[in-house]
Tab-separated table of C-alpha atoms in Angstrom:
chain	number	residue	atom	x	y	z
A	1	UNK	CA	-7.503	29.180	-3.574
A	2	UNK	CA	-9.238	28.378	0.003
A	3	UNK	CA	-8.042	28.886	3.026
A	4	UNK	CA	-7.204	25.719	3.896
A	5	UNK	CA	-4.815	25.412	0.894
A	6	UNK	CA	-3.388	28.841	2.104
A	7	UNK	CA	-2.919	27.887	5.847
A	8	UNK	CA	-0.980	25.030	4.748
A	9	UNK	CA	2.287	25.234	4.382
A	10	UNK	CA	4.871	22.099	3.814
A	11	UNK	CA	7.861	22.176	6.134
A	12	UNK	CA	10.718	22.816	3.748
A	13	UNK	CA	12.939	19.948	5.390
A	14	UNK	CA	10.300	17.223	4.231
A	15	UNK	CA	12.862	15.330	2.142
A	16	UNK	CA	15.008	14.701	4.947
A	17	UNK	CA	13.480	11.881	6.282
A	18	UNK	CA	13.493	9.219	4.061
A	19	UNK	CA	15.732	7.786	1.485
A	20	UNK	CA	13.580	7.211	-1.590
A	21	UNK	CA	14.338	3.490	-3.535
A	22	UNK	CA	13.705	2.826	-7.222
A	23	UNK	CA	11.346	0.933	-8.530
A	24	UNK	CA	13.107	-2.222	-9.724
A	25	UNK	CA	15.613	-0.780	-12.568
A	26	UNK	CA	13.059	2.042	-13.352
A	27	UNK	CA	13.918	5.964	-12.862
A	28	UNK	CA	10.864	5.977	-10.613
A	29	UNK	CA	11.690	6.522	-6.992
A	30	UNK	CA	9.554	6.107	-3.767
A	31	UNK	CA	9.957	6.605	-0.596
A	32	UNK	CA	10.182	3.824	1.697
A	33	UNK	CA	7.228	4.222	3.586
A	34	UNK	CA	3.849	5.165	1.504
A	35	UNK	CA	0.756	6.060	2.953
A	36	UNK	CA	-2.070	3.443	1.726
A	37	UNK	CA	-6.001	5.062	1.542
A	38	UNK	CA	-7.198	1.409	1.785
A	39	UNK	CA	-8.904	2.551	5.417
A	40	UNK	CA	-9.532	5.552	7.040
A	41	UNK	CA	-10.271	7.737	3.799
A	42	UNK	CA	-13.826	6.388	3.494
A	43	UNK	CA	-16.694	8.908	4.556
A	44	UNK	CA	-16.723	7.430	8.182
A	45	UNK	CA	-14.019	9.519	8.977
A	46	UNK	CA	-14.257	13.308	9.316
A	47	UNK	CA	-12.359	14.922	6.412
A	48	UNK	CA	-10.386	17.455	8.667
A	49	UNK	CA	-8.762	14.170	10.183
A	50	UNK	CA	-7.692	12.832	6.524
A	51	UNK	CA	-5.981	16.092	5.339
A	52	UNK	CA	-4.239	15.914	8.641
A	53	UNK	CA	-3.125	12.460	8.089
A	54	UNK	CA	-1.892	13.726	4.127
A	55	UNK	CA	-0.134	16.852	5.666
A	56	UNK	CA	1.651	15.008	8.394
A	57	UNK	CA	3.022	11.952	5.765
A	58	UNK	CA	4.090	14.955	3.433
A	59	UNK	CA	5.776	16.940	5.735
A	60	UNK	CA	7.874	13.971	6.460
A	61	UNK	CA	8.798	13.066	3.093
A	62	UNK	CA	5.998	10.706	2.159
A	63	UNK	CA	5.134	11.803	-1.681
A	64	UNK	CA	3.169	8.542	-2.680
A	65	UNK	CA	-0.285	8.165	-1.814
A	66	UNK	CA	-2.163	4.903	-3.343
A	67	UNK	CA	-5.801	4.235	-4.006
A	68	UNK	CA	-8.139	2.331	-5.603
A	69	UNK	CA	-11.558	2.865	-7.016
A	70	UNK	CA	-13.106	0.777	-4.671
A	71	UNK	CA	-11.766	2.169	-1.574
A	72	UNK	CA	-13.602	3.577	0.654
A	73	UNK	CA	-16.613	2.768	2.365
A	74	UNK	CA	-18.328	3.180	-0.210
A	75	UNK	CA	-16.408	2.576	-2.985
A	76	UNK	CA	-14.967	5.722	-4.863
A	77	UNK	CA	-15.159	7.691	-1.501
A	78	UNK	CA	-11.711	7.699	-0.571
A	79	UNK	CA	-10.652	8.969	-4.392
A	80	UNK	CA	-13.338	11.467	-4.091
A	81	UNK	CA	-11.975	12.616	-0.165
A	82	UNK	CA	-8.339	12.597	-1.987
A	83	UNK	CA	-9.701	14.633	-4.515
A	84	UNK	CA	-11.151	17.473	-1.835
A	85	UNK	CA	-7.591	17.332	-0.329
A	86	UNK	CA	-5.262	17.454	-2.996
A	87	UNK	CA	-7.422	20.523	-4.142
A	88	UNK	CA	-7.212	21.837	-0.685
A	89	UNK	CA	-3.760	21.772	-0.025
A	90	UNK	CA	-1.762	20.126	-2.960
A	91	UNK	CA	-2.964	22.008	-5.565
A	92	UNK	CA	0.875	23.764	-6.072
A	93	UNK	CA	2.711	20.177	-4.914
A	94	UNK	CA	0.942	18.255	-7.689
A	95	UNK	CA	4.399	17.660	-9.333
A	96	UNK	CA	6.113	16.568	-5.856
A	97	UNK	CA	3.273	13.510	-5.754
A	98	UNK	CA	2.947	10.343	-6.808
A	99	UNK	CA	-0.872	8.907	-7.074
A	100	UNK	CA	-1.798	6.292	-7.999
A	101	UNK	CA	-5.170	4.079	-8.193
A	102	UNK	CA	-5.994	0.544	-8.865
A	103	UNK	CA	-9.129	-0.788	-11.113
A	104	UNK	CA	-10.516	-4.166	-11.313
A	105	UNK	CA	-12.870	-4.921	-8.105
A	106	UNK	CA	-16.700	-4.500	-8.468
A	107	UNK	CA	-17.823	-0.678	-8.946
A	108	UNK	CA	-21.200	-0.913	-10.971
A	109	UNK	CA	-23.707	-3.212	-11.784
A	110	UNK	CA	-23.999	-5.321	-14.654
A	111	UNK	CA	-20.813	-6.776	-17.153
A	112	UNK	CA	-18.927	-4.049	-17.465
A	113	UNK	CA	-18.184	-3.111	-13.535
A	114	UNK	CA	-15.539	-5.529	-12.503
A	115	UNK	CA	-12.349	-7.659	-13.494
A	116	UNK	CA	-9.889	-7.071	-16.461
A	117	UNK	CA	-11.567	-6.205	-19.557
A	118	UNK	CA	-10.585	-3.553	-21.616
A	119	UNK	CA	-14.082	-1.744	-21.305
A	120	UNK	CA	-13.879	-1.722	-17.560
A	121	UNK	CA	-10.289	-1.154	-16.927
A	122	UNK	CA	-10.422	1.956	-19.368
A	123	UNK	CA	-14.142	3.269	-17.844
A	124	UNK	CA	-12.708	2.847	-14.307
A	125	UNK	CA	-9.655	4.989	-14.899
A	126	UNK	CA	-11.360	7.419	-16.176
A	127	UNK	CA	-14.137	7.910	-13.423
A	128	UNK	CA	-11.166	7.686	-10.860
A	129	UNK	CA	-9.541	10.515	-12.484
A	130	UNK	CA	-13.113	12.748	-12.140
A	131	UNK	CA	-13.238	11.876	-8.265
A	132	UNK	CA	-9.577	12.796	-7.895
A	133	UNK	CA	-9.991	15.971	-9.867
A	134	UNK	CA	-6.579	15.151	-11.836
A	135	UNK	CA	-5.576	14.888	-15.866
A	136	UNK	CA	-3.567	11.788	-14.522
A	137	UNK	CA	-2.380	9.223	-11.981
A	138	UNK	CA	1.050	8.549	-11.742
A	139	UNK	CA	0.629	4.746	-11.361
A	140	UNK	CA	-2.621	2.868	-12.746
A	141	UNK	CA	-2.752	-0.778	-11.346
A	142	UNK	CA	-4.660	-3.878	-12.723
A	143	UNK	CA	-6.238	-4.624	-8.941
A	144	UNK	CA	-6.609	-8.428	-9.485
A	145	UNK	CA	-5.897	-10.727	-12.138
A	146	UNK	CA	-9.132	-11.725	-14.078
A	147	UNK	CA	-8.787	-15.566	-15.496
A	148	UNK	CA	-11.973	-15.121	-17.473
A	149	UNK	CA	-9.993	-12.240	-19.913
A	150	UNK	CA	-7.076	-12.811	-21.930
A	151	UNK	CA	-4.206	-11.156	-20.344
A	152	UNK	CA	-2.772	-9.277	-24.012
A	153	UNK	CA	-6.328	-7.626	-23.391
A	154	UNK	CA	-5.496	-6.803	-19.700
A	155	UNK	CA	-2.237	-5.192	-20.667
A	156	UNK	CA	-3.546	-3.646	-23.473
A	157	UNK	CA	-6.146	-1.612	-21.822
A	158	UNK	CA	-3.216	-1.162	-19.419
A	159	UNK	CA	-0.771	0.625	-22.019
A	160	UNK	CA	-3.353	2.692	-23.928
A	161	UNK	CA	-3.306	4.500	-20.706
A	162	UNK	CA	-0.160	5.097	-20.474
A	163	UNK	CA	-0.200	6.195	-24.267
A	164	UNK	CA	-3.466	8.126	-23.731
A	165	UNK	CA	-1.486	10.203	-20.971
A	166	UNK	CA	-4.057	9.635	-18.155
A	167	UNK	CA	-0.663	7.198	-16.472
A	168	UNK	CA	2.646	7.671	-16.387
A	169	UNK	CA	3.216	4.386	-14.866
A	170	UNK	CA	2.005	0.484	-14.820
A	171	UNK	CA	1.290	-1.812	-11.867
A	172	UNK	CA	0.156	-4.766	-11.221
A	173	UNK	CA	-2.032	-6.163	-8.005
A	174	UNK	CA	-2.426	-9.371	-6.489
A	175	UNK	CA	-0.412	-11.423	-8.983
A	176	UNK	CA	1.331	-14.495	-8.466
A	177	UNK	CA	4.487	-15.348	-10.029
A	178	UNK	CA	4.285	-17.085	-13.283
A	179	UNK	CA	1.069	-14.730	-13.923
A	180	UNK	CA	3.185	-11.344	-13.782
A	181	UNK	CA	5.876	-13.037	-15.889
A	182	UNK	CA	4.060	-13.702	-18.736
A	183	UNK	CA	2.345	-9.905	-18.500
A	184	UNK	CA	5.918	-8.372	-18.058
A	185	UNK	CA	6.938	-9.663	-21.237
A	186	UNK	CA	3.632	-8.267	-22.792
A	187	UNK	CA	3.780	-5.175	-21.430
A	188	UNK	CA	8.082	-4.916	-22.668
A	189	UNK	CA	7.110	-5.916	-26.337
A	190	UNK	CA	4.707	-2.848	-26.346
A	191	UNK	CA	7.774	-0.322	-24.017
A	192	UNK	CA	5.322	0.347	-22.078
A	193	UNK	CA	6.895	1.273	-18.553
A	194	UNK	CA	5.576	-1.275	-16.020
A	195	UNK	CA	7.141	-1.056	-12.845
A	196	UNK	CA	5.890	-2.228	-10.044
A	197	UNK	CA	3.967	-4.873	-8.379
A	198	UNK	CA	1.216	-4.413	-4.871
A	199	UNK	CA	1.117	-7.181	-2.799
A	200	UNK	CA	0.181	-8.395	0.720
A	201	UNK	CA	3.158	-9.304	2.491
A	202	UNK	CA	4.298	-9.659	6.079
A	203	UNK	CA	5.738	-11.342	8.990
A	204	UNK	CA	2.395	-13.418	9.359
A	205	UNK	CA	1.804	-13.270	5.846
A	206	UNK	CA	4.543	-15.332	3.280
A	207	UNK	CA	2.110	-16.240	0.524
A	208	UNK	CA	4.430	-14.001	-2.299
A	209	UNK	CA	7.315	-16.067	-1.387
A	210	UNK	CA	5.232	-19.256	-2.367
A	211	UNK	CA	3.781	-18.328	-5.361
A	212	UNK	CA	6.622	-17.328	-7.188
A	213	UNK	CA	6.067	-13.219	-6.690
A	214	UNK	CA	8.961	-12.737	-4.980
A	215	UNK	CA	11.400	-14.204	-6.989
A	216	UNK	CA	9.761	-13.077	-10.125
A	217	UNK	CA	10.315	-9.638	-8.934
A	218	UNK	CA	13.847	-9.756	-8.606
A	219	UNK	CA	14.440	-12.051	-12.011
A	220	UNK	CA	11.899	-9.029	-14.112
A	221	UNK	CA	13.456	-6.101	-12.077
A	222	UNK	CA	10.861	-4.442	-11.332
A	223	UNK	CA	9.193	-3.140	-8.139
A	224	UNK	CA	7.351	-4.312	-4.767
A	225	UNK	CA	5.048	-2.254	-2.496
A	226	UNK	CA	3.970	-4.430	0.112
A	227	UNK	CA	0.243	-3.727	2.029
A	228	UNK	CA	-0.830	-4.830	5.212
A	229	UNK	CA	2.589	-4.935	6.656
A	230	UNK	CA	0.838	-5.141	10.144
A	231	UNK	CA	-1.257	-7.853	9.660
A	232	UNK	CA	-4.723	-5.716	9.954
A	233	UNK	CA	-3.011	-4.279	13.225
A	234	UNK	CA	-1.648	-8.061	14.680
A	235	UNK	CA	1.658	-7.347	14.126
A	236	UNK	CA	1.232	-4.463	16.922
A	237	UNK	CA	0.715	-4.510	20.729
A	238	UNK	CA	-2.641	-3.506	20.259
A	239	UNK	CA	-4.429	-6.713	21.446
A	240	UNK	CA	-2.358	-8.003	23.737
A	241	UNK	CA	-4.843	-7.302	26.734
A	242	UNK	CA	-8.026	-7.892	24.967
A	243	UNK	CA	-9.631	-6.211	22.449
A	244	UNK	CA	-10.397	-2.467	22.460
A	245	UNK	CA	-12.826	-0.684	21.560
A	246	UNK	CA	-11.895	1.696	18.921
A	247	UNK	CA	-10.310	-0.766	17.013
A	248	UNK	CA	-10.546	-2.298	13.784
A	249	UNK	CA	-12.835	-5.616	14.829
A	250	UNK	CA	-14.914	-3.469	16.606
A	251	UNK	CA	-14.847	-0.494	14.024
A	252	UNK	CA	-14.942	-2.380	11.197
A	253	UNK	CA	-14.888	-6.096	10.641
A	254	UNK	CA	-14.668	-6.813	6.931
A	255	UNK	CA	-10.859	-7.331	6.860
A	256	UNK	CA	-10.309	-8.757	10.403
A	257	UNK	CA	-12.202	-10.791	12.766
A	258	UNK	CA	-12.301	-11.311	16.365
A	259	UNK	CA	-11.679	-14.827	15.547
A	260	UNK	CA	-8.237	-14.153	14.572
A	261	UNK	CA	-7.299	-13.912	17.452
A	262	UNK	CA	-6.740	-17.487	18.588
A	263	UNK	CA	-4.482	-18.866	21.494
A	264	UNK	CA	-1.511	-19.207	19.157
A	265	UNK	CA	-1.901	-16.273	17.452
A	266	UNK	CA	-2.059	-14.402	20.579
A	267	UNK	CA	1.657	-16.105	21.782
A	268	UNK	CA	3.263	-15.448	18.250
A	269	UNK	CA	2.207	-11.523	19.296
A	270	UNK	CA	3.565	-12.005	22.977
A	271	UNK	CA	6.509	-13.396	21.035
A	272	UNK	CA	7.707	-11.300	18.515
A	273	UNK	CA	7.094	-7.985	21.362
A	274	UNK	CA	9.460	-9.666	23.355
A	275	UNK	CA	12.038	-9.488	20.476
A	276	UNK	CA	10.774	-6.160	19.171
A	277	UNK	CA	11.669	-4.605	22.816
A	278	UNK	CA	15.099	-6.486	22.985
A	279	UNK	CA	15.597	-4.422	19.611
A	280	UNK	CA	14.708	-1.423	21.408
A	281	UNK	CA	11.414	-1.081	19.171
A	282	UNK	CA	7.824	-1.517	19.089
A	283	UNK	CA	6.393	-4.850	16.870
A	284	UNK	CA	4.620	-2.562	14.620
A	285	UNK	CA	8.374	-0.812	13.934
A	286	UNK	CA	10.194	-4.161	14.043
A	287	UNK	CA	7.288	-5.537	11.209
A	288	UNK	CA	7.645	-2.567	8.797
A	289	UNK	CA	11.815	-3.102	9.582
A	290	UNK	CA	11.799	-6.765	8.608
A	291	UNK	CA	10.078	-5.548	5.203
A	292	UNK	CA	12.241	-2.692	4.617
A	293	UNK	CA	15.462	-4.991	5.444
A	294	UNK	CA	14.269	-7.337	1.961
A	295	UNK	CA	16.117	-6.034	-1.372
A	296	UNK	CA	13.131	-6.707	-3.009
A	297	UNK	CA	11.031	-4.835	-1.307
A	298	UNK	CA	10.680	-1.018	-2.507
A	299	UNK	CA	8.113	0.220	0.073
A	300	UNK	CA	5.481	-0.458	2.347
A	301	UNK	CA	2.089	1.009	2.523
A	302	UNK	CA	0.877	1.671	6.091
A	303	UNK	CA	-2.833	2.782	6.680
A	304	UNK	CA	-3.132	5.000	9.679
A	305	UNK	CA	-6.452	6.729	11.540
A	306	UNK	CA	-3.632	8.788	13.570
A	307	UNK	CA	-0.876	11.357	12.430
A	308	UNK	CA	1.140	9.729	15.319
A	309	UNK	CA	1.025	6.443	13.873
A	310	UNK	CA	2.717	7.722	10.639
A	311	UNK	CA	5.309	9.412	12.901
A	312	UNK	CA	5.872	5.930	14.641
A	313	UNK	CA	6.306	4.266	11.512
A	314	UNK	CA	8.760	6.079	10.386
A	315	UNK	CA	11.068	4.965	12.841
A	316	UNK	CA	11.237	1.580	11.399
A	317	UNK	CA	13.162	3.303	8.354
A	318	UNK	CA	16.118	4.149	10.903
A	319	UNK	CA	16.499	0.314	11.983
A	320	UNK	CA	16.194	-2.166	9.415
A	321	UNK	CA	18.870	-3.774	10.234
A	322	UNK	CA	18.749	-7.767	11.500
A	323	UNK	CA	21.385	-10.238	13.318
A	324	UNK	CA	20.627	-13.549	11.006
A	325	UNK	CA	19.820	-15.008	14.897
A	326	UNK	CA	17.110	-12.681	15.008
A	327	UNK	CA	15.686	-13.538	11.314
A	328	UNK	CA	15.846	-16.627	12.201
A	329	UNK	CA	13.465	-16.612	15.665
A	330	UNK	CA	11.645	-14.096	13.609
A	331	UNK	CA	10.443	-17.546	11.653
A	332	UNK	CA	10.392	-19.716	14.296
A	333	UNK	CA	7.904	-17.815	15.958
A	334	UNK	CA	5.472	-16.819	13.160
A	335	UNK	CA	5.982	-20.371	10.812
A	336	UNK	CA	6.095	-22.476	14.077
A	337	UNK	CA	9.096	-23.613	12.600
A	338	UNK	CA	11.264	-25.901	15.168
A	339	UNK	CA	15.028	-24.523	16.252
């Protein structure tokens, strides 16, 4: 074993700080926070600062870790990092982790690299599970539905993993509604155990509660891990007074723009601080509390370049709790909605 696996040692009070939630009416638990690999675990950052980031969420009683095959830059990095890590310093806490990855965005050229066939879905799991260096993934996600493929094949490919013992569980990505109903019942006349769904969702972000995601969720009992809970890093103080430069428009902007940042957006910010410090919290806390307040939301996966961010994030665990007047200006402020 190296030295870095033997220099690491878990603090034995990890489970402490978080109370884990089931997925939907599952037996699978998570906690409520998650760390995401979607950033940050690509080979622009140093892999010393990674492991740090995976030691630091374990230690305080984050177990899940979620990736994709395309994360990274470039894609498959961030599964291949994970893979160096979990070797590293996981390699006798394999049984205390849930993984999971996600196929279905472009990973190779020609027909086969992208979407929801069965032939891509079944390829992709299976190079994700070289780069991680595992026999399995805990959860295996359809990334994105694919309208060109007919879903029994989509959820086919999905439960001959599950059968073929490379998952243990079934997600689905990016689905609206009416789309995830129809592959629920699929997926329940085959008992195969899907369980949870990944979408965007956030203060700035509603779309799941138009689409029919949401209520789905609740009416199929199953679970919700919400990403981008900050809004790309809006939904934090962070550009209040300009833009810095270490951050993610300057680092990095495929996901979110300097135009973003309009006028309005920029008071919704000033806004919702204002109410965040009357809470006696930061936004970024008061964003991941308003998610964690929602029954129907099982976790949230926060992305993080600094082990002090996942300690701050945590915090939002401890105060979930909302007035119905502050819910309320909550909406006002982000919808524009009129009092």
């Amino acid at each position: 074993m190296s030295t870095q696996s033997e220099a690491y040692q878990p603090d034995p009070s990890r489970y402490d700080a978080t109370t884990y939630r089931h997925c939907g009416d599952s037996g699978l638990k998570l906690p409520p926070i998650c760390l995401g690999c979607w950033h940050n675990f690509g080979d622009t950052t140093p892999l010393d600062r990674m492991q740090e980031l995976c030691t630091t969420a374990f230690d305080h009683g984050i177990t899940h870790f979620d990736l994709a095959d395309n994360y990274g830059p470039e894609p498959g990095a961030a599964e291949r990092n994970m893979g160096i890590i979990l070797r590293r310093c996981f390699s006798r806490h394999r049984q205390e982790l849930v993984i999971s990855t996600k196929a279905g965005y472009e990973m190779w050229p020609g027909p086969y690299g992208n979407l929801g066939s069965r032939k891509h879905l079944l390829s992709g799991l299976d190079q994700s599970l070289k780069r991680l260096g595992l026999d399995y993934v805990d959860i295996f996600y359809h990334h994105r539905p694919d309208p060109d493929t007919p879903l029994e094949e989509t959820m086919g490919a999905l439960a001959q993993a599950v059968t073929s013992g490379k998952a243990l569980y079934l997600g689905l990505s990016n689905y609206d509604g009416p789309t995830m109903a129809r592959a629920a019942a699929i997926l329940t006349e085959m008992h195969v155990p899907f369980v949870i769904n990944q979408n965007r969702y956030s203060i700035f972000d509603r779309t799941i509660e138009d689409n029919g995601l949401k209520e789905a969720v609740m009416k199929e009992k199953k679970g919700l891990i919400t990403f981008s809970p900050l809004a790309q890093g809006l939904l934090t103080d962070r550009y209040l007074h300009g833009i810095p430069e270490d951050s993610r428009i300057r680092a990095d902007g495929r996901f979110l723009k300097e135009s973003a940042l309009t006028p309005r957006r920029l008071k919704q910010i000033q806004d919702l601080n204002d109410l965040a410090h009357q809470r006696g919290q930061s936004l970024a806390e008061m964003a991941l509390a308003w998610l964690l307040r929602d029954p129907a939301v099982t976790s949230v996966l926060i992305g993080a370049s600094k082990p002090e961010q996942i300690l701050d994030n945590l915090k939002a665990v401890q105060s979930a709790d909302f007035s119905q007047e502050e819910l309320e200006m909550i909406d006002r402020i982000a919808l524009d909605k009129q009092s």
